[in-house]
């Protein structure tokens, strides 16, 4: 992902362990992936002069694909789709066209080779030769990961830890077990060398630590196969091949593994369980979800007592539980599904703690939106009334939770700022009045006041009182912090090393000011006395990170984060790029990315627009999805205009960045205001939204009806037609320079979407401008690219070099 480096395979590796062996979130992941707009934002002040002439272009002309006339009609509307034939990726003409586009892109970028090599060298020079995660105890073992020197991918390892026994017992025990000897559990590099591609989906360690179950994609198609490894001898457990496996969960007997299977459209819809040593024919079908708008996910409660089968649409959920000590005892449903009602649960000593967006019958009602915390006894699992613990306040929303033997961890958001707190367990619930979070005696975790990103660690040990997180911001490298919830103190475990760049936190007097109150009024606990000794290294003396609120077309304030070098940036003269996403309620990643320095040090501005449709509370998502999708587009355009009007970015040098569904946002904005943007980069782009949503055979289409609308419904068709990037390309005018990157094996967003859009841009717009619209396709990769540590440097340098060239900046 451009400008939001992959922490899994890229520079940091700070959160490798949490992403490989655990899903710390209680909520299962989502499965991601008259038509006149209100002209409240005038574009007349921006130059309409053709900007392609000064951009060096190759002597060869862009390829011209064949056109096959096709007329589509629905609800009285008719449109043409002459490139619909590209939907057949096995058509030799289509493969030939992609190869021609790759050849043209190579010729277009030929004069940037020196710049690309310089940027790759810069990026590599900032990398430590070896990066690793700190160890994390899980049972008697210490688990960790590292990327070996010169390698692309991580290695997952463990070694025995020191147990809490007498030193003689420990010495004898460790001598027998080989204490300190490193065991390699999974080496991604070996898989990549064998197959040319590697993507590990989930990893799950059995409760007795003897087996590792994981899912592996070796082609980029996201057709994950199930692998089980016996960690006692290092061999893969022989069994018949199982394809399209998505999620995993071990039972307490350490012999039974539950897994989900996806259908042909990549929708996880079945749960099966298998016994070690059995064949695929012996696997038992546990659950089938017949509703095509629901996906099934598996998790284990933190204490391991239950396995949860979560069936979720984008707006509703239904949860079943399995007794992990008796895995074949059958399912128990927690509560029947109700449209618009979501709930997720954890278990703690006879109680299910439930995160839900709707209070249950018989409880006090609350007018605020968002999640509520409730609970019920295990014996009352099918009760229609849950005991509500607390409600959110008007400006604080509850996002997620984690649970331990003595503590409940809550993920909160207050006015756009993420927060974490812990509450001591058990909780004494006052049923006579509506309780707020302050009534639970929470400890709010001290954090940097400007932290933009909080990622939980794996936090596997239910008995632990220490909670580990990864904190990051645009100017602060990833820092791993342990919060001791019993003593209410914290310690910095490790911070990402950046070579060749000096930070401003070498002394205890520097660093971020700690926001100990986290925007809430509470007294500083005496146990927080160590705060003054803990400092986060950052680069805020060198790079400035401004946070603004931009007024959108309807008066709504949109958060905008602006990053630039205090030395290299020049008011009204610097080029800039604006990134957005705005879909699925996902928070835009604004964490640290060391490769970004190659742009910042050249005077560029990098900005992040948190438009509606993205993360925040539920109302922020709803107001930028479905029939309200245009709000997210207006938000993005308003932020771009703000950067120029306030002098952050030169008027004719603003670029835009989109990834996957974020390209829908960018593509629509380019159509509305092509003169506002000089260039854009669209990566694995979702651009042909209307035709894709009309094709139920495509992966995730049915699920996306809830996010973007169902074109079979007239009002929703008209809404989609009003902004769809493919249908609204301006005719005959100039067009910004665009780099479009796609992957041939992408199963989330078809490679034809990028190809169709580029071909239509060439058809519709200025012939000079369209020569600087290039398409680069990875003919072997999938939606997530290849993403190795050094490969990523080359990909990002290519993107940066494109921006430098098309902005008219001297590439030398």
Short mmCIF file of C-alpha atoms in Angstrom, two decimals, residues 287 289 307-311 318-322 331-334 337 343 345 381:
data_model
loop_
_atom_site.label_atom_id
_atom_site.label_comp_id
_atom_site.label_asym_id
_atom_site.label_seq_id
_atom_site.Cartn_x
_atom_site.Cartn_y
_atom_site.Cartn_z
CA UNK A 287 -22.23 -25.10 10.16
CA UNK A 289 -24.42 -20.14 6.13
CA UNK A 307 -14.95 -21.32 19.98
CA UNK A 308 -17.20 -18.71 18.41
CA UNK A 309 -18.76 -19.06 14.98
CA UNK A 310 -19.52 -15.54 13.82
CA UNK A 311 -21.82 -15.04 10.83
CA UNK A 318 -25.25 -13.85 14.55
CA UNK A 319 -22.95 -15.75 16.90
CA UNK A 320 -22.82 -19.44 17.83
CA UNK A 321 -20.57 -20.95 20.50
CA UNK A 322 -18.93 -24.37 20.78
CA UNK A 331 -23.50 -25.26 18.37
CA UNK A 332 -25.46 -22.97 20.64
CA UNK A 333 -26.80 -19.74 19.19
CA UNK A 334 -26.33 -16.68 21.35
CA UNK A 337 -29.95 -12.34 13.80
CA UNK A 343 -22.85 -8.22 18.42
CA UNK A 345 -18.55 -11.62 22.48
CA UNK A 381 -27.11 -17.66 26.61
#
